[in-house]
mmCIF file of C-alpha atoms (C1' of nucleotides) in Angstrom:
data_model
loop_
_atom_site.group_PDB
_atom_site.id
_atom_site.type_symbol
_atom_site.label_atom_id
_atom_site.label_comp_id
_atom_site.label_asym_id
_atom_site.label_seq_id
_atom_site.Cartn_x
_atom_site.Cartn_y
_atom_site.Cartn_z
ATOM 1 C CA UNK A 475 -0.004 0.002 0.002
ATOM 2 C CA UNK A 476 1.039 3.542 -0.589
ATOM 3 C CA UNK A 477 0.678 6.685 1.525
ATOM 4 C CA UNK A 478 -2.758 7.915 2.448
ATOM 5 C CA UNK A 479 -3.832 11.341 1.234
ATOM 6 C CA UNK A 480 -3.558 12.597 4.803
ATOM 7 C CA UNK A 481 0.093 11.606 4.892
ATOM 8 C CA UNK A 482 0.709 13.245 1.564
ATOM 9 C CA UNK A 483 -0.783 16.452 2.849
ATOM 10 C CA UNK A 484 1.612 16.419 5.803
ATOM 11 C CA UNK A 485 4.528 15.829 3.481
ATOM 12 C CA UNK A 486 3.516 18.595 1.090
ATOM 13 C CA UNK A 487 2.579 21.068 3.780
ATOM 14 C CA UNK A 488 -1.127 21.158 2.928
ATOM 15 C CA UNK A 489 -3.011 22.142 6.028
ATOM 16 C CA UNK A 490 -5.750 19.775 7.086
ATOM 17 C CA UNK A 491 -9.024 20.742 8.679
ATOM 18 C CA UNK A 492 -11.699 18.325 9.854
ATOM 19 C CA UNK A 493 -13.507 18.636 6.537
ATOM 20 C CA UNK A 494 -10.392 18.178 4.460
ATOM 21 C CA UNK A 495 -9.325 15.230 6.544
ATOM 22 C CA UNK A 496 -12.650 13.587 5.949
ATOM 23 C CA UNK A 497 -12.519 14.215 2.200
ATOM 24 C CA UNK A 498 -8.950 12.876 2.201
ATOM 25 C CA UNK A 499 -10.045 9.731 3.995
ATOM 26 C CA UNK A 500 -12.970 9.047 1.703
ATOM 27 C CA UNK A 501 -10.835 9.585 -1.389
ATOM 28 C CA UNK A 502 -8.055 7.377 -0.014
ATOM 29 C CA UNK A 503 -10.532 4.601 0.557
ATOM 30 C CA UNK A 504 -12.198 4.973 -2.846
ATOM 31 C CA UNK A 505 -11.184 2.460 -5.450
ATOM 32 C CA UNK A 506 -13.134 4.199 -8.184
ATOM 33 C CA UNK A 507 -13.182 7.659 -9.774
ATOM 34 C CA UNK A 508 -15.970 9.596 -8.075
ATOM 35 C CA UNK A 509 -17.257 12.944 -9.300
ATOM 36 C CA UNK A 510 -17.892 15.776 -6.858
ATOM 37 C CA UNK A 511 -21.558 14.882 -6.301
ATOM 38 C CA UNK A 512 -20.708 11.309 -5.478
ATOM 39 C CA UNK A 513 -17.892 12.391 -3.197
ATOM 40 C CA UNK A 514 -20.216 14.854 -1.495
ATOM 41 C CA UNK A 515 -22.705 12.051 -0.903
ATOM 42 C CA UNK A 516 -20.061 9.849 0.664
ATOM 43 C CA UNK A 517 -18.669 12.481 3.000
ATOM 44 C CA UNK A 518 -22.165 13.703 3.899
ATOM 45 C CA UNK A 519 -22.973 10.312 5.348
ATOM 46 C CA UNK A 520 -20.206 10.857 7.897
ATOM 47 C CA UNK A 521 -20.519 14.627 8.325
ATOM 48 C CA UNK A 522 -23.971 15.814 7.222
ATOM 49 C CA UNK A 523 -22.976 19.420 7.922
ATOM 50 C CA UNK A 524 -20.324 19.611 5.244
ATOM 51 C CA UNK A 525 -20.983 21.952 2.327
ATOM 52 C CA UNK A 526 -20.605 20.995 -1.294
ATOM 53 C CA UNK A 527 -18.628 24.205 -1.738
ATOM 54 C CA UNK A 528 -16.026 22.787 0.603
ATOM 55 C CA UNK A 529 -15.867 19.603 -1.420
ATOM 56 C CA UNK A 530 -15.267 21.588 -4.606
ATOM 57 C CA UNK A 531 -12.681 23.742 -2.875
ATOM 58 C CA UNK A 532 -10.887 20.765 -1.427
ATOM 59 C CA UNK A 533 -10.611 18.645 -4.544
ATOM 60 C CA UNK A 534 -9.256 21.699 -6.316
ATOM 61 C CA UNK A 535 -6.742 22.308 -3.546
ATOM 62 C CA UNK A 536 -5.670 18.653 -3.570
ATOM 63 C CA UNK A 537 -5.392 18.709 -7.338
ATOM 64 C CA UNK A 538 -3.214 21.799 -7.303
ATOM 65 C CA UNK A 539 -1.043 20.185 -4.662
ATOM 66 C CA UNK A 540 -0.527 17.139 -6.832
ATOM 67 C CA UNK A 541 -2.473 14.838 -4.528
ATOM 68 C CA UNK A 542 -5.486 14.148 -6.732
ATOM 69 C CA UNK A 543 -5.895 14.102 -10.498
ATOM 70 C CA UNK A 544 -8.898 15.263 -12.340
ATOM 71 C CA UNK A 545 -10.259 13.276 -15.261
ATOM 72 C CA UNK A 546 -12.616 14.757 -17.776
ATOM 73 C CA UNK A 547 -13.913 11.716 -19.582
ATOM 74 C CA UNK A 548 -16.154 12.167 -22.560
ATOM 75 C CA UNK A 549 -19.283 14.133 -21.913
ATOM 76 C CA UNK A 550 -19.345 13.627 -18.177
ATOM 77 C CA UNK A 551 -18.501 15.658 -15.134
ATOM 78 C CA UNK A 552 -15.028 15.839 -13.696
ATOM 79 C CA UNK A 553 -13.964 12.783 -11.772
ATOM 80 C CA UNK A 554 -11.182 12.567 -9.245
ATOM 81 C CA UNK A 555 -8.674 9.961 -8.312
ATOM 82 C CA UNK A 556 -5.728 9.767 -5.944
ATOM 83 C CA UNK A 557 -2.456 10.442 -7.692
ATOM 84 C CA UNK A 558 0.202 7.841 -7.059
ATOM 85 C CA UNK A 559 3.648 7.256 -8.489
ATOM 86 C CA UNK A 560 2.442 4.466 -10.714
ATOM 87 C CA UNK A 561 0.785 6.503 -13.451
ATOM 88 C CA UNK A 562 -1.847 4.779 -15.525
ATOM 89 C CA UNK A 563 -4.356 5.395 -18.286
ATOM 90 C CA UNK A 564 -7.997 4.398 -18.618
ATOM 91 C CA UNK A 565 -10.029 2.004 -20.690
ATOM 92 C CA UNK A 566 -13.707 2.907 -20.468
ATOM 93 C CA UNK A 567 -16.537 0.499 -21.151
ATOM 94 C CA UNK A 568 -18.872 2.582 -23.297
ATOM 95 C CA UNK A 569 -21.870 0.474 -22.365
ATOM 96 C CA UNK A 570 -21.517 0.117 -18.618
ATOM 97 C CA UNK A 571 -19.244 3.058 -17.801
ATOM 98 C CA UNK A 572 -16.839 0.718 -16.031
ATOM 99 C CA UNK A 573 -13.320 2.057 -15.902
ATOM 100 C CA UNK A 574 -10.282 -0.182 -16.199
ATOM 101 C CA UNK A 575 -6.831 1.146 -15.405
ATOM 102 C CA UNK A 576 -3.855 0.094 -17.446
ATOM 103 C CA UNK A 577 -0.215 0.888 -18.025
ATOM 104 C CA UNK A 578 1.641 0.321 -21.243
ATOM 105 C CA UNK A 579 5.273 1.288 -21.128
ATOM 106 C CA UNK A 580 5.651 0.957 -24.854
ATOM 107 C CA UNK A 581 2.936 3.548 -25.487
ATOM 108 C CA UNK A 582 4.460 5.858 -22.879
ATOM 109 C CA UNK A 583 7.809 5.668 -24.632
ATOM 110 C CA UNK A 584 6.325 6.311 -28.041
ATOM 111 C CA UNK A 585 4.479 9.345 -26.748
ATOM 112 C CA UNK A 586 7.739 10.893 -25.563
ATOM 113 C CA UNK A 587 9.266 10.130 -28.942
ATOM 114 C CA UNK A 588 6.433 11.800 -30.806
ATOM 115 C CA UNK A 589 6.767 14.941 -28.695
ATOM 116 C CA UNK A 590 10.537 15.002 -29.215
ATOM 117 C CA UNK A 591 10.141 14.552 -32.938
ATOM 118 C CA UNK A 592 8.114 17.770 -33.001
ATOM 119 C CA UNK A 593 10.598 19.609 -30.835
ATOM 120 C CA UNK A 594 8.703 19.320 -27.578
ATOM 121 C CA UNK A 595 9.318 17.912 -24.146
ATOM 122 C CA UNK A 596 6.319 15.948 -22.960
ATOM 123 C CA UNK A 597 4.983 17.350 -19.698
ATOM 124 C CA UNK A 598 1.624 15.612 -19.579
ATOM 125 C CA UNK A 599 -0.646 13.451 -21.583
ATOM 126 C CA UNK A 600 -4.082 12.027 -21.673
ATOM 127 C CA UNK A 601 -4.911 8.639 -23.132
ATOM 128 C CA UNK A 602 -8.375 7.209 -22.944
ATOM 129 C CA UNK A 603 -9.549 4.110 -24.718
ATOM 130 C CA UNK A 604 -13.242 3.516 -25.268
ATOM 131 C CA UNK A 605 -14.283 -0.042 -25.935
ATOM 132 C CA UNK A 606 -17.061 -2.594 -25.912
ATOM 133 C CA UNK A 607 -16.753 -5.937 -24.168
ATOM 134 C CA UNK A 608 -16.066 -8.823 -26.494
ATOM 135 C CA UNK A 609 -18.280 -11.829 -26.540
ATOM 136 C CA UNK A 610 -15.808 -14.399 -25.306
ATOM 137 C CA UNK A 611 -17.807 -17.572 -26.034
ATOM 138 C CA UNK A 612 -18.205 -17.054 -29.716
ATOM 139 C CA UNK B 1378 -7.645 18.195 -51.130
ATOM 140 C CA UNK B 1379 -10.540 16.317 -49.677
ATOM 141 C CA UNK B 1380 -14.304 16.911 -49.877
ATOM 142 C CA UNK B 1381 -15.775 20.072 -48.452
ATOM 143 C CA UNK B 1382 -18.262 19.777 -45.613
ATOM 144 C CA UNK B 1383 -21.010 20.802 -47.993
ATOM 145 C CA UNK B 1384 -20.205 17.849 -50.228
ATOM 146 C CA UNK B 1385 -20.154 15.516 -47.248
ATOM 147 C CA UNK B 1386 -23.579 16.714 -46.225
ATOM 148 C CA UNK B 1387 -24.930 15.889 -49.646
ATOM 149 C CA UNK B 1388 -23.380 12.457 -49.486
ATOM 150 C CA UNK B 1389 -24.712 11.737 -46.027
ATOM 151 C CA UNK B 1390 -28.133 13.211 -46.642
ATOM 152 C CA UNK B 1391 -27.763 16.070 -44.196
ATOM 153 C CA UNK B 1392 -30.047 18.842 -45.299
ATOM 154 C CA UNK B 1393 -28.390 22.201 -45.794
ATOM 155 C CA UNK B 1394 -29.936 25.567 -45.090
ATOM 156 C CA UNK B 1395 -28.301 28.929 -45.724
ATOM 157 C CA UNK B 1396 -27.033 29.026 -42.156
ATOM 158 C CA UNK B 1397 -25.725 25.492 -42.214
ATOM 159 C CA UNK B 1398 -24.065 26.043 -45.535
ATOM 160 C CA UNK B 1399 -22.278 29.082 -44.128
ATOM 161 C CA UNK B 1400 -21.120 27.221 -41.046
ATOM 162 C CA UNK B 1401 -19.995 24.366 -43.284
ATOM 163 C CA UNK B 1402 -17.986 26.737 -45.448
ATOM 164 C CA UNK B 1403 -16.300 28.475 -42.531
ATOM 165 C CA UNK B 1404 -15.379 25.150 -40.929
ATOM 166 C CA UNK B 1405 -14.108 23.781 -44.209
ATOM 167 C CA UNK B 1406 -11.833 26.754 -44.589
ATOM 168 C CA UNK B 1407 -10.612 26.685 -41.004
ATOM 169 C CA UNK B 1408 -7.217 25.170 -40.485
ATOM 170 C CA UNK B 1409 -7.476 25.370 -36.735
ATOM 171 C CA UNK B 1410 -9.840 24.017 -34.058
ATOM 172 C CA UNK B 1411 -12.289 26.799 -33.248
ATOM 173 C CA UNK B 1412 -14.693 26.711 -30.328
ATOM 174 C CA UNK B 1413 -18.317 27.741 -30.782
ATOM 175 C CA UNK B 1414 -17.745 31.384 -29.829
ATOM 176 C CA UNK B 1415 -14.921 31.734 -32.335
ATOM 177 C CA UNK B 1416 -16.962 30.010 -35.019
ATOM 178 C CA UNK B 1417 -19.900 32.267 -34.214
ATOM 179 C CA UNK B 1418 -17.627 35.295 -34.639
ATOM 180 C CA UNK B 1419 -16.450 34.109 -38.009
ATOM 181 C CA UNK B 1420 -19.873 33.335 -39.429
ATOM 182 C CA UNK B 1421 -21.322 36.513 -37.962
ATOM 183 C CA UNK B 1422 -18.957 38.561 -40.107
ATOM 184 C CA UNK B 1423 -20.665 37.114 -43.159
ATOM 185 C CA UNK B 1424 -24.201 36.777 -41.834
ATOM 186 C CA UNK B 1425 -24.711 39.081 -38.858
ATOM 187 C CA UNK B 1426 -28.237 37.779 -38.397
ATOM 188 C CA UNK B 1427 -27.211 34.250 -37.486
ATOM 189 C CA UNK B 1428 -27.974 33.112 -33.950
ATOM 190 C CA UNK B 1429 -25.473 31.435 -31.710
ATOM 191 C CA UNK B 1430 -28.148 28.824 -30.985
ATOM 192 C CA UNK B 1431 -27.967 27.819 -34.634
ATOM 193 C CA UNK B 1432 -24.221 27.489 -34.418
ATOM 194 C CA UNK B 1433 -24.531 25.210 -31.391
ATOM 195 C CA UNK B 1434 -27.263 23.206 -33.095
ATOM 196 C CA UNK B 1435 -25.317 22.879 -36.308
ATOM 197 C CA UNK B 1436 -22.006 21.733 -34.884
ATOM 198 C CA UNK B 1437 -23.938 19.142 -32.905
ATOM 199 C CA UNK B 1438 -25.766 17.977 -36.016
ATOM 200 C CA UNK B 1439 -22.526 17.813 -38.001
ATOM 201 C CA UNK B 1440 -20.853 15.942 -35.181
ATOM 202 C CA UNK B 1441 -23.661 13.387 -34.967
ATOM 203 C CA UNK B 1442 -23.442 12.954 -38.733
ATOM 204 C CA UNK B 1443 -19.740 12.211 -38.526
ATOM 205 C CA UNK B 1444 -18.736 15.372 -40.315
ATOM 206 C CA UNK B 1445 -17.088 17.212 -37.440
ATOM 207 C CA UNK B 1446 -15.325 15.955 -34.334
ATOM 208 C CA UNK B 1447 -15.491 17.586 -30.989
ATOM 209 C CA UNK B 1448 -12.381 17.936 -28.874
ATOM 210 C CA UNK B 1449 -12.513 18.626 -25.185
ATOM 211 C CA UNK B 1450 -8.990 19.640 -24.391
ATOM 212 C CA UNK B 1451 -8.015 20.291 -20.807
ATOM 213 C CA UNK B 1452 -10.042 22.895 -19.048
ATOM 214 C CA UNK B 1453 -11.329 24.642 -22.105
ATOM 215 C CA UNK B 1454 -14.504 24.753 -24.046
ATOM 216 C CA UNK B 1455 -15.337 22.259 -26.777
ATOM 217 C CA UNK B 1456 -13.474 22.777 -30.027
ATOM 218 C CA UNK B 1457 -14.460 21.457 -33.410
ATOM 219 C CA UNK B 1458 -12.584 20.193 -36.402
ATOM 220 C CA UNK B 1459 -13.534 18.689 -39.726
ATOM 221 C CA UNK B 1460 -13.404 14.905 -39.644
ATOM 222 C CA UNK B 1461 -11.434 13.352 -42.464
ATOM 223 C CA UNK B 1462 -10.377 9.793 -43.184
ATOM 224 C CA UNK B 1463 -6.873 10.395 -41.940
ATOM 225 C CA UNK B 1464 -7.422 10.283 -38.205
ATOM 226 C CA UNK B 1465 -4.874 12.067 -36.059
ATOM 227 C CA UNK B 1466 -4.135 12.978 -32.456
ATOM 228 C CA UNK B 1467 -3.015 16.258 -30.933
ATOM 229 C CA UNK B 1468 0.086 17.662 -29.346
ATOM 230 C CA UNK B 1469 -0.734 20.827 -27.431
ATOM 231 C CA UNK B 1470 1.796 23.507 -26.582
ATOM 232 C CA UNK B 1471 0.964 24.269 -22.949
ATOM 233 C CA UNK B 1472 2.498 27.751 -23.177
ATOM 234 C CA UNK B 1473 1.075 29.063 -26.446
ATOM 235 C CA UNK B 1474 -1.954 26.844 -26.883
ATOM 236 C CA UNK B 1475 -0.731 25.905 -30.352
ATOM 237 C CA UNK B 1476 -2.046 22.579 -31.543
ATOM 238 C CA UNK B 1477 0.013 20.203 -33.649
ATOM 239 C CA UNK B 1478 -1.605 17.229 -35.329
ATOM 240 C CA UNK B 1479 0.186 13.918 -35.549
ATOM 241 C CA UNK B 1480 -0.363 10.306 -36.427
ATOM 242 C CA UNK B 1481 1.572 7.389 -35.028
ATOM 243 C CA UNK B 1482 0.581 4.038 -36.383
ATOM 244 C CA UNK B 1483 2.573 2.199 -33.790
ATOM 245 C CA UNK B 1484 0.632 3.851 -30.957
ATOM 246 C CA UNK B 1485 -2.653 3.133 -32.740
ATOM 247 C CA UNK B 1486 -1.764 -0.530 -32.978
ATOM 248 C CA UNK B 1487 -0.733 -0.761 -29.358
ATOM 249 C CA UNK B 1488 -3.983 0.819 -28.248
ATOM 250 C CA UNK B 1489 -5.974 -1.863 -30.010
ATOM 251 C CA UNK B 1490 -3.765 -4.499 -28.399
ATOM 252 C CA UNK B 1491 -4.318 -3.089 -24.928
ATOM 253 C CA UNK B 1492 -8.078 -3.109 -25.415
ATOM 254 C CA UNK B 1493 -7.976 -6.699 -26.708
ATOM 255 C CA UNK B 1494 -5.850 -7.797 -23.788
ATOM 256 C CA UNK B 1495 -8.625 -6.628 -21.461
ATOM 257 C CA UNK B 1496 -11.287 -8.315 -23.557
ATOM 258 C CA UNK B 1497 -12.504 -5.217 -25.324
ATOM 259 C CA UNK B 1498 -12.889 -4.066 -28.887
ATOM 260 C CA UNK B 1499 -11.617 -0.528 -29.279
ATOM 261 C CA UNK B 1500 -14.334 1.750 -30.626
ATOM 262 C CA UNK B 1501 -12.780 5.104 -29.929
ATOM 263 C CA UNK B 1502 -9.855 6.720 -28.221
ATOM 264 C CA UNK B 1503 -8.470 10.019 -27.167
ATOM 265 C CA UNK B 1504 -4.788 10.803 -27.069
ATOM 266 C CA UNK B 1505 -3.518 14.253 -26.225
ATOM 267 C CA UNK B 1506 0.070 15.125 -25.565
ATOM 268 C CA UNK B 1507 0.929 18.283 -23.665
ATOM 269 C CA UNK B 1508 4.415 19.638 -24.146
ATOM 270 C CA UNK B 1509 6.742 22.574 -23.917
ATOM 271 C CA UNK B 1510 8.904 23.694 -26.816
ATOM 272 C CA UNK B 1511 12.520 22.654 -26.523
ATOM 273 C CA UNK B 1512 15.280 25.184 -26.692
ATOM 274 C CA UNK B 1513 16.979 23.980 -29.857
ATOM 275 C CA UNK B 1514 20.154 26.067 -29.656
ATOM 276 C CA UNK B 1515 21.337 24.752 -26.329
ATOM 277 C "C1'" DA C 1417 -50.460 26.854 -56.635
ATOM 278 C "C1'" DA C 1418 -52.802 27.583 -52.153
ATOM 279 C "C1'" DA C 1419 -53.387 25.233 -47.823
ATOM 280 C "C1'" DA C 1420 -51.597 22.289 -44.422
ATOM 281 C "C1'" DT C 1421 -47.800 20.150 -42.233
ATOM 282 C "C1'" DT C 1422 -43.161 19.855 -40.863
ATOM 283 C "C1'" DA C 1423 -38.610 21.662 -40.043
ATOM 284 C "C1'" DA C 1424 -35.319 25.306 -38.910
ATOM 285 C "C1'" DT C 1425 -34.287 29.726 -37.001
ATOM 286 C "C1'" DG C 1426 -33.602 33.563 -33.622
ATOM 287 C "C1'" DA C 1427 -34.199 35.191 -29.194
ATOM 288 C "C1'" DT C 1428 -34.088 34.043 -24.845
ATOM 289 C "C1'" DA C 1429 -34.968 31.160 -20.667
ATOM 290 C "C1'" DT C 1430 -33.246 27.180 -18.333
ATOM 291 C "C1'" DT C 1431 -29.995 23.878 -16.797
ATOM 292 C "C1'" DG C 1432 -25.970 21.948 -14.672
ATOM 293 C "C1'" DA C 1433 -21.348 22.212 -13.149
ATOM 294 C "C1'" DT C 1434 -18.295 25.102 -11.071
ATOM 295 C "C1'" DT C 1435 -16.599 29.418 -8.995
ATOM 296 C "C1'" DA C 1436 -17.221 33.690 -6.328
ATOM 297 C "C1'" DT C 1437 -19.045 36.160 -2.503
ATOM 298 C "C1'" DC C 1438 -19.836 37.113 2.117
ATOM 299 C "C1'" DG C 1439 -21.024 36.786 6.814
ATOM 300 C "C1'" DA C 1440 -20.087 33.462 10.502
ATOM 301 C "C1'" DT C 1441 -16.821 30.363 12.642
ATOM 302 C "C1'" DT C 1442 -12.471 28.484 13.561
ATOM 303 C "C1'" DT C 1443 -7.514 28.690 13.764
ATOM 304 C "C1'" DT C 1444 -3.257 31.069 14.190
ATOM 305 C "C1'" DT C 1445 -0.417 34.853 15.474
ATOM 306 C "C1'" DT C 1446 0.765 38.488 18.409
ATOM 307 C "C1'" DA D 361 -7.121 37.136 25.202
ATOM 308 C "C1'" DA D 362 -7.351 40.372 21.339
ATOM 309 C "C1'" DA D 363 -6.335 40.855 16.534
ATOM 310 C "C1'" DA D 364 -5.507 38.902 12.102
ATOM 311 C "C1'" DA D 365 -5.882 35.296 8.881
ATOM 312 C "C1'" DA D 366 -7.893 31.189 7.067
ATOM 313 C "C1'" DT D 367 -11.760 28.224 6.325
ATOM 314 C "C1'" DC D 368 -16.504 27.146 6.217
ATOM 315 C "C1'" DG D 369 -21.516 26.988 4.908
ATOM 316 C "C1'" DA D 370 -25.009 28.972 2.308
ATOM 317 C "C1'" DT D 371 -26.066 30.807 -1.649
ATOM 318 C "C1'" DA D 372 -25.507 34.004 -5.628
ATOM 319 C "C1'" DA D 373 -23.118 34.466 -9.956
ATOM 320 C "C1'" DT D 374 -20.953 32.641 -14.028
ATOM 321 C "C1'" DC D 375 -20.370 30.103 -18.143
ATOM 322 C "C1'" DA D 376 -21.091 26.713 -21.615
ATOM 323 C "C1'" DA D 377 -24.593 24.274 -23.529
ATOM 324 C "C1'" DT D 378 -29.427 22.868 -24.166
ATOM 325 C "C1'" DA D 379 -34.437 23.651 -24.199
ATOM 326 C "C1'" DT D 380 -38.390 26.370 -25.244
ATOM 327 C "C1'" DC D 381 -41.322 28.802 -28.120
ATOM 328 C "C1'" DA D 382 -43.101 32.011 -31.284
ATOM 329 C "C1'" DT D 383 -41.858 33.255 -36.075
ATOM 330 C "C1'" DT D 384 -40.223 32.136 -40.594
ATOM 331 C "C1'" DA D 385 -39.027 28.987 -44.240
ATOM 332 C "C1'" DA D 386 -39.386 24.707 -46.620
ATOM 333 C "C1'" DT D 387 -41.933 20.570 -47.943
ATOM 334 C "C1'" DT D 388 -45.930 17.885 -48.761
ATOM 335 C "C1'" DT D 389 -50.725 17.345 -49.629
ATOM 336 C "C1'" DT D 390 -54.626 18.477 -51.925
#
DNA sequence: AAAATTAATGATATTGATTATCGATTTTTT
DNA sequence: AAAAAATCGATAATCAATATCATTAATTTT
């Protein structure tokens, strides 16, 4: 297991309040990619007083501190995920919405090469694959 | 040169009105990736009567007809581009906003493989590279 | 070709996600 | 403990995009 978000905040000097700590905890425990509404629902169960404005503010703060990443998948609202060393991309099931994480070193390498070829240093990238499940017993 | 948008509409049975024809022409002549506001500005110069609602409606219609593609680059509004056979991805200069188009067959192939490996058939994908220009005379 | 029906337009209201504001509360500094 | 600064909750404002609706244009029916 890797560091919790709370630990990362300590390391990066991001001040934690009760609300932030709660949001950190819920995001650390999430194994999916919740949007703000969903996250708000989850934290509200524990602290019904929390404001959605605080949730928005906090995910933004965490994102700017390099603790969360924001995904803007096709035609949906922004979704958030804990940012860990092991970067990955996403394969999205267009029927069910299920999200599968994957890493492909070869693709990563080729991306860098493409950028270099055009005279650029790659600083970020976004790769999303959209697919439909294959019928395996055909 | 490839077909104009107007020709594609004829082929695909998309009915053209004066407004749609104008939007088609402006998009066919565009070599960049304008958002709706920019497109509205350009068509307004020729037909000042046109409504922005019509521009929104038309790009949506063209997109659904497979004539335009919509790009949702990081944190900006939707941008549109004519869709031609030769698919390509985008390398975005994070400083200037300049957009460079590229194709990399090897990456395309690997994407399909990744999807297959997870039991999926790739139906779509999005690849965006974000980079900074290299100092060439170093 | 006029009447009737259907489709598209322009103007504007509405929506939905996100950000901004602002007074109240909490935390930190002095 | 008083003063200053930061954060919060509630809600207003913003911004892109869609929906509504009366008017105009195009198409079909007679």
